[in-house]
Coordinates of N, CA and C and ligand atoms in Angstrom, one line a residue:
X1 N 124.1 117.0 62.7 CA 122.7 117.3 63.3 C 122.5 116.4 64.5
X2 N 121.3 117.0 65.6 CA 122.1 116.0 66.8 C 119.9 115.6 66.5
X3 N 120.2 114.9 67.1 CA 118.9 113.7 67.0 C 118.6 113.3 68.4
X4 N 116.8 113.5 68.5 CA 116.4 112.7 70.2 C 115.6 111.4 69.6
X5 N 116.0 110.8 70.4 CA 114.9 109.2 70.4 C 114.2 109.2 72.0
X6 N 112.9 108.7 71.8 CA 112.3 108.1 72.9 C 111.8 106.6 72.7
X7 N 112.0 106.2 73.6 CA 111.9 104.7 74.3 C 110.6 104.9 75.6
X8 N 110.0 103.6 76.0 CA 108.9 103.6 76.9 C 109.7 101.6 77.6
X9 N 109.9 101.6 78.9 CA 110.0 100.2 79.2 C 108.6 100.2 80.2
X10 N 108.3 98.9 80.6 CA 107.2 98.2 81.5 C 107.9 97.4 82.2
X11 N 107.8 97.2 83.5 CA 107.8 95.8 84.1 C 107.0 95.5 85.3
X12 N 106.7 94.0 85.6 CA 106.2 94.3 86.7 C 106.3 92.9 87.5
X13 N 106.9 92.9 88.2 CA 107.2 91.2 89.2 C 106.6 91.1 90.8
X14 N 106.5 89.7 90.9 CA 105.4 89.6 91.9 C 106.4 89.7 93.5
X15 N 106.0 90.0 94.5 CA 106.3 90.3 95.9 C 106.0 89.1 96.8
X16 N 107.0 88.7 96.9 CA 107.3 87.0 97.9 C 107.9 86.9 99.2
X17 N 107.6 86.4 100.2 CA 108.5 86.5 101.2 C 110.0 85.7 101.1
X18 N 110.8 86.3 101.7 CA 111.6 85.0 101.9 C 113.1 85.8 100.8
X19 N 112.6 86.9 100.1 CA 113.3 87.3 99.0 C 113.9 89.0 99.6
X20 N 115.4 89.3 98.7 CA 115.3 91.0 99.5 C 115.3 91.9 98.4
X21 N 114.6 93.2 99.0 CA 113.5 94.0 97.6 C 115.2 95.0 97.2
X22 N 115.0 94.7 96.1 CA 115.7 95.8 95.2 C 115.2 96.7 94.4
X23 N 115.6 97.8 94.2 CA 115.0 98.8 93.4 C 115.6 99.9 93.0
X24 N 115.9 99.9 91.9 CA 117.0 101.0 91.6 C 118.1 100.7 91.8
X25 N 118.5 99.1 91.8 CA 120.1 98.8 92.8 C 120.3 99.8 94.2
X26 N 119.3 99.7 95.4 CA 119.1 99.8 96.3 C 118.6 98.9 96.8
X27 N 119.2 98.2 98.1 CA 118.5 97.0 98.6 C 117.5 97.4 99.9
X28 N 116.2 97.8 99.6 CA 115.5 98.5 100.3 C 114.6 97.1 101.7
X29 N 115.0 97.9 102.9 CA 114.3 97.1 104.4 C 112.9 97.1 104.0
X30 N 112.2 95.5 103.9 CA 110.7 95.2 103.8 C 110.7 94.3 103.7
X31 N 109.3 93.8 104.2 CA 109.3 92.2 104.8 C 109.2 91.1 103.2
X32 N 109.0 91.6 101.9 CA 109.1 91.2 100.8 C 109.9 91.3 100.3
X33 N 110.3 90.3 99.0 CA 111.3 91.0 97.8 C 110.5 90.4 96.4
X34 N 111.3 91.0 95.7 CA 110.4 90.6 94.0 C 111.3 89.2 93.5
X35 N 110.0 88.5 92.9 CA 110.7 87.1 92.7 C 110.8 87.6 91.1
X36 N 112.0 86.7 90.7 CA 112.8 86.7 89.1 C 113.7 86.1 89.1
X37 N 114.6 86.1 88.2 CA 115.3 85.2 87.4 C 117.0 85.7 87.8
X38 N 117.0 87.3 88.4 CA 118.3 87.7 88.5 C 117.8 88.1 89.4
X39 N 117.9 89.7 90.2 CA 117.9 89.9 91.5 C 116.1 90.9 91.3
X40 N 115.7 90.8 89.8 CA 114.4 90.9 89.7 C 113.7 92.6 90.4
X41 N 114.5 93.6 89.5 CA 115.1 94.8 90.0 C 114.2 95.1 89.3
X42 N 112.7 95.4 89.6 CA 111.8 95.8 88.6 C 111.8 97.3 87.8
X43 N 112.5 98.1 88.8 CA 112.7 99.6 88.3 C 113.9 99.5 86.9
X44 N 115.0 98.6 87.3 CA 116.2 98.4 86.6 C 115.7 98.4 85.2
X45 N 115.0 97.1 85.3 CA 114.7 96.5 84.5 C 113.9 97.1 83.0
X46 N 113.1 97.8 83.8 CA 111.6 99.0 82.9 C 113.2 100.2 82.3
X47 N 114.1 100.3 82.9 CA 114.7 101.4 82.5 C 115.9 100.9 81.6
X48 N 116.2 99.5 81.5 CA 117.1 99.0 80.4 C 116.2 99.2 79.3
X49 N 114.8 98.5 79.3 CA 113.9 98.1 78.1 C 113.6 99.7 77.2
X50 N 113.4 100.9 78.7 CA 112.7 102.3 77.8 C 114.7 102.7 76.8
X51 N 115.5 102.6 77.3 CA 116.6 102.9 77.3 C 117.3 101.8 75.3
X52 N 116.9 101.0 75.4 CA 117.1 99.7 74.5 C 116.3 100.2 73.2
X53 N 114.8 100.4 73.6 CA 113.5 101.1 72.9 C 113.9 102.2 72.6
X54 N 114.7 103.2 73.2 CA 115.2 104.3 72.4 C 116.2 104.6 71.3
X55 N 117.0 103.6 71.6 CA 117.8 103.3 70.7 C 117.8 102.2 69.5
X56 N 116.7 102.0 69.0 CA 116.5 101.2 68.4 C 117.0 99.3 69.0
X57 N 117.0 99.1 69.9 CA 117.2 97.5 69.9 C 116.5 96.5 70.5
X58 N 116.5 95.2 70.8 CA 115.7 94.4 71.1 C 115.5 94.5 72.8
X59 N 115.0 93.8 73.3 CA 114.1 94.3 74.6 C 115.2 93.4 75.8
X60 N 115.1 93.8 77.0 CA 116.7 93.5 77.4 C 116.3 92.0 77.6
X61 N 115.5 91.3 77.6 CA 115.4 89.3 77.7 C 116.2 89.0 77.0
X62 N 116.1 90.3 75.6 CA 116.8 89.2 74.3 C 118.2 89.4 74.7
X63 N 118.9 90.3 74.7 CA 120.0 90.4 75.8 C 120.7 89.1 76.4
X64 N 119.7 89.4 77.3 CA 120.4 88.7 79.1 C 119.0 87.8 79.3
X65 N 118.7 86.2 78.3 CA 117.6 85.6 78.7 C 117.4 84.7 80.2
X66 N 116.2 84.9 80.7 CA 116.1 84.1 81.8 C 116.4 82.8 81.5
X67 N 116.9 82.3 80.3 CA 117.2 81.1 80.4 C 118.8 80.5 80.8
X68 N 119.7 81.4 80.4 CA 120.9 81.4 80.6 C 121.0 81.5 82.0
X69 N 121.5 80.4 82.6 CA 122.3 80.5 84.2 C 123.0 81.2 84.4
X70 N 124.0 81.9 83.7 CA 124.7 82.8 84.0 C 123.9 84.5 84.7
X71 N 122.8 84.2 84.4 CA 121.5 85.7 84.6 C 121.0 85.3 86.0
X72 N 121.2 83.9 86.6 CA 120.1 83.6 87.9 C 121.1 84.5 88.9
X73 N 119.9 85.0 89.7 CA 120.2 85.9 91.0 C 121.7 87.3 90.3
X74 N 121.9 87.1 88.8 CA 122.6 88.2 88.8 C 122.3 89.6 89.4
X75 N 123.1 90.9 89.9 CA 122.3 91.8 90.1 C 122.0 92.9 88.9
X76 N 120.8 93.6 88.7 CA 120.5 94.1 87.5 C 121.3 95.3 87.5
X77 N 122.1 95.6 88.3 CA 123.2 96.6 88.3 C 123.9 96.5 86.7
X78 N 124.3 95.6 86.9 CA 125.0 94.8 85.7 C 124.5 95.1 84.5
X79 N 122.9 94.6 84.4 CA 122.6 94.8 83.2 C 122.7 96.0 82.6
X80 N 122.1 96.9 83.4 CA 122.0 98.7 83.1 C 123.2 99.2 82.6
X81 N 124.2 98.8 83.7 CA 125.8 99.4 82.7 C 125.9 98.6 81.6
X82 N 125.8 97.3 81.3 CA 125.5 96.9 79.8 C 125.0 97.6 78.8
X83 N 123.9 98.1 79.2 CA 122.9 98.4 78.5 C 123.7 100.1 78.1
X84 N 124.1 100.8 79.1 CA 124.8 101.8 78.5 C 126.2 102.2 77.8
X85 N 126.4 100.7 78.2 CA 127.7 100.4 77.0 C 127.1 100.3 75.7
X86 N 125.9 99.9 75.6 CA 125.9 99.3 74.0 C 125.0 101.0 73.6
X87 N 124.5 101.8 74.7 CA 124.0 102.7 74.2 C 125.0 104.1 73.5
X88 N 126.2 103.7 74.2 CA 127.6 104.9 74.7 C 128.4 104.2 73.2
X89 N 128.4 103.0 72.6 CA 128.8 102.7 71.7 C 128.2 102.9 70.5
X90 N 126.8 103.3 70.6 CA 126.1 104.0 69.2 C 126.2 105.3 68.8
X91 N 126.8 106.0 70.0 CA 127.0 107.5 70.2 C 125.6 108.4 71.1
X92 N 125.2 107.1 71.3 CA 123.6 108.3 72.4 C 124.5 108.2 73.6
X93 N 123.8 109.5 74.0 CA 124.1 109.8 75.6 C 122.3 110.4 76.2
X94 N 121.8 109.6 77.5 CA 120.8 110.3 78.0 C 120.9 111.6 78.0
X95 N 119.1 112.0 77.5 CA 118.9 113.1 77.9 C 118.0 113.1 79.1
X96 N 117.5 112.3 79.5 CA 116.4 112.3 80.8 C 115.6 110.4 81.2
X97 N 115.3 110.6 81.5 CA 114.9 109.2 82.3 C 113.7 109.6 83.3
X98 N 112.1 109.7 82.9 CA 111.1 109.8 83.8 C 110.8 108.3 84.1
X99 N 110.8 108.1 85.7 CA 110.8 106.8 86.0 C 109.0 106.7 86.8
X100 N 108.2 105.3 86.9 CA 106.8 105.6 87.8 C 107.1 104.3 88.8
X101 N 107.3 104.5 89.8 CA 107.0 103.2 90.0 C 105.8 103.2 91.1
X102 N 104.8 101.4 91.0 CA 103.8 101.9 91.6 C 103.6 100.9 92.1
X103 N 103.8 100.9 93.6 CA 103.6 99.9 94.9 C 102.7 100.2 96.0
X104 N 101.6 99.3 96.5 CA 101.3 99.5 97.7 C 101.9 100.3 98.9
X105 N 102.9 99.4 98.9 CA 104.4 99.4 99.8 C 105.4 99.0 99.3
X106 N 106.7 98.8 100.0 CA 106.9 100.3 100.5 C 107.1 101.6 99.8
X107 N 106.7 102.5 100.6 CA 106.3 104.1 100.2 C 107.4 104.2 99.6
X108 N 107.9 104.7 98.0 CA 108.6 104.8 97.7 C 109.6 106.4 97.9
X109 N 108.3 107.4 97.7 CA 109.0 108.4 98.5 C 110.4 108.5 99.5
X110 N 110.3 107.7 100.8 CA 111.4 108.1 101.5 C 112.8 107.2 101.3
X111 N 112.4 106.6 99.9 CA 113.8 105.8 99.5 C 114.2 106.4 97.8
X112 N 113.3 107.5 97.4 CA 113.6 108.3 96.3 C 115.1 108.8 96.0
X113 N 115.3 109.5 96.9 CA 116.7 110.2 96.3 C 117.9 109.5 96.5
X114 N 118.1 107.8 97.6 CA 118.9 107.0 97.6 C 118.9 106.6 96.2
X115 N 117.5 106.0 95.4 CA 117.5 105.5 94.4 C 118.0 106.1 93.2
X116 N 117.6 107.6 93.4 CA 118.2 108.4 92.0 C 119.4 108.2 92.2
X117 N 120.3 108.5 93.5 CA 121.9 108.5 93.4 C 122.3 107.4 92.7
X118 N 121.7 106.3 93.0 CA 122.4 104.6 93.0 C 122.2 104.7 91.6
X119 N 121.5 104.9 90.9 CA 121.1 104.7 89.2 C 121.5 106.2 88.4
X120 N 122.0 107.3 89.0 CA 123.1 107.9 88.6 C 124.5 107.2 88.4
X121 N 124.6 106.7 89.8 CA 126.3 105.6 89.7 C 126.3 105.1 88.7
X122 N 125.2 104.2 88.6 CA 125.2 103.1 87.8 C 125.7 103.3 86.2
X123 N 124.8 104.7 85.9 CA 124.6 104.8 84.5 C 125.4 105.7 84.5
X124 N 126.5 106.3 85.5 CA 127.3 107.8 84.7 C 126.9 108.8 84.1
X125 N 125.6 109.5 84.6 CA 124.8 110.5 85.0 C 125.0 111.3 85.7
X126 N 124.5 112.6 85.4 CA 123.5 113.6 86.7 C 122.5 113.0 87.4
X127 N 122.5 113.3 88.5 CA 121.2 113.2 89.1 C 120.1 113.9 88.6
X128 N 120.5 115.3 88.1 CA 119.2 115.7 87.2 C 118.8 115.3 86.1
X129 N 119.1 114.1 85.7 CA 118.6 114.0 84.6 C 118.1 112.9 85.2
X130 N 117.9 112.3 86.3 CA 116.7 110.9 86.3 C 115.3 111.6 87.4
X131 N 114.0 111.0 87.0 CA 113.4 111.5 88.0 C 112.6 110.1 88.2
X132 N 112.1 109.9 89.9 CA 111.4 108.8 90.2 C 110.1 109.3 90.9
X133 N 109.1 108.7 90.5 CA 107.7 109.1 91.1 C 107.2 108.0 91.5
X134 N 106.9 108.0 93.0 CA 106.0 106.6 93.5 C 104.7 107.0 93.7
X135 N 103.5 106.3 93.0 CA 102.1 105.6 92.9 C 101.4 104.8 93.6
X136 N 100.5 104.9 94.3 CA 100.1 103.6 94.6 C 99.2 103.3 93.2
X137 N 98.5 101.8 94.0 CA 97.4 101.6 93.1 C 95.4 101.6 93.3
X138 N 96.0 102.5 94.4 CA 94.3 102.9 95.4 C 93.8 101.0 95.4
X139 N 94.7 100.5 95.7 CA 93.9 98.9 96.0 C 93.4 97.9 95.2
X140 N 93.9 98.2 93.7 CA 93.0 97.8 92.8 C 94.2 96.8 92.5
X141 N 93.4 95.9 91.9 CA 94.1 94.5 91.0 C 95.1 94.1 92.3
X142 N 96.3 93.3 91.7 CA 97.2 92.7 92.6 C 98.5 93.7 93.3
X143 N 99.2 94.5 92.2 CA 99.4 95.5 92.6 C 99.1 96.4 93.9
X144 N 97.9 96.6 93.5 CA 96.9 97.2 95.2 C 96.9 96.5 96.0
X145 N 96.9 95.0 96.1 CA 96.7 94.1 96.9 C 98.1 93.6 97.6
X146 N 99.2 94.8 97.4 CA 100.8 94.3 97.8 C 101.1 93.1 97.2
X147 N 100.5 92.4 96.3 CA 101.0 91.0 95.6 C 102.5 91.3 94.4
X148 N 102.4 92.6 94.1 CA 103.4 92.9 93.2 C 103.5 94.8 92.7
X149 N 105.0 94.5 92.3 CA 105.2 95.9 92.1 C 105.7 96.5 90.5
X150 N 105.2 97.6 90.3 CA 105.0 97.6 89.0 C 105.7 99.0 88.2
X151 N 106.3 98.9 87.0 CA 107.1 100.1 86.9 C 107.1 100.7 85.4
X152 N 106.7 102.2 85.5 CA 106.7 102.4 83.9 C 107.9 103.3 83.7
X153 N 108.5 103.6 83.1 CA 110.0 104.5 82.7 C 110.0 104.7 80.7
X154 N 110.3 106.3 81.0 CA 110.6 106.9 79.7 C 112.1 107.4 79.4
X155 N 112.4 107.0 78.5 CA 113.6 107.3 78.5 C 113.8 108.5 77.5
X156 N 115.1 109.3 77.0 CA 115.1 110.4 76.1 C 116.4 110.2 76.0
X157 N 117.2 110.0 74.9 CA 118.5 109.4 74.1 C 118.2 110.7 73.1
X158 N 119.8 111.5 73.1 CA 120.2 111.9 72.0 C 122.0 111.7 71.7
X159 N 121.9 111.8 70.0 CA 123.4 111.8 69.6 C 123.4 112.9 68.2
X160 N 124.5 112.7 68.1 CA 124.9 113.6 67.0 C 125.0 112.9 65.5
X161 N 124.2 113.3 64.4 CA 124.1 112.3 63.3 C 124.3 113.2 62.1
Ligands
ZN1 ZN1 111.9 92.2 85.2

């Protein structure tokens, strides 16, 4: 009998100068980047956790803790194919991946379909099966205020049981 799971990840890290913005393992031109503990891939990140959540397991920190040196400035490329080893090892394979991410800046639209390709690579996917939607936050809270960027992702796992 074949079985779907759904998973929900969150993330959301703050926007610093001096740092370079990643997103989707795309190293996107803008005068910010997101401060963290590895390369602080806020999209990555929300899509290990919805991806982890669907398959029943702990949330990707417990994983790959910011405490471990081995994690500083890693890139979260890494983690994701991790994360779909240990998914590809339970027998799930994605069924979809709706991604939100929601930034002041930059417009995520005209860096959309680089992003889907790079997080198809990553994960050994279709492109049809990931979708990314960029949001602002009409100005509100810190988000709105360009201070940080924020990401919600659903994920949809099925296997055969
Ligand atoms: Zn994060």
């Amino acid at each position: 009998m074949q079985i779907t799971r759904v998973g929900i990840g969150y993330d959301i890290h703050r926007l610093v100068s001096g740092k370079l913005l990643f997103l989707g393992g795309v190293s996107i031109d803008f005068q910010k980047g997101l401060e963290g503990h590895s390369d602080a891939d806020v999209l990555i990140h929300a899509i290990c956790d919805a991806i982890l959540g669907a398959i029943g397991e702990e949330d990707l920190g417990s994983f790959f803790p910011d405490t471990d040196l081995n994690n500083k400035n890693r890139p979260s490329c890494e983690f994701l194919s991790s994360v779909m080893n240990i998914a590809r090892k339970k027998g799930y394979s994605i069924v979809n991946l709706d991604c939100v991410v929601i930034a002041e800046e930059p417009k995520i639209k005209s860096h959309k379909k680089e992003i889907i390709k790079s997080l198809a690579d990553i994960m050994g996917i279709g492109i049809d099966k990931i979708n990314v939607k960029g949001k602002t936050k009409e100005k509100l809270g810190e988000v709105g205020a360009g201070d940080a960027i924020e990401t919600y992702v659903v994920a949809m796992v099925s296997a055969m049981q």
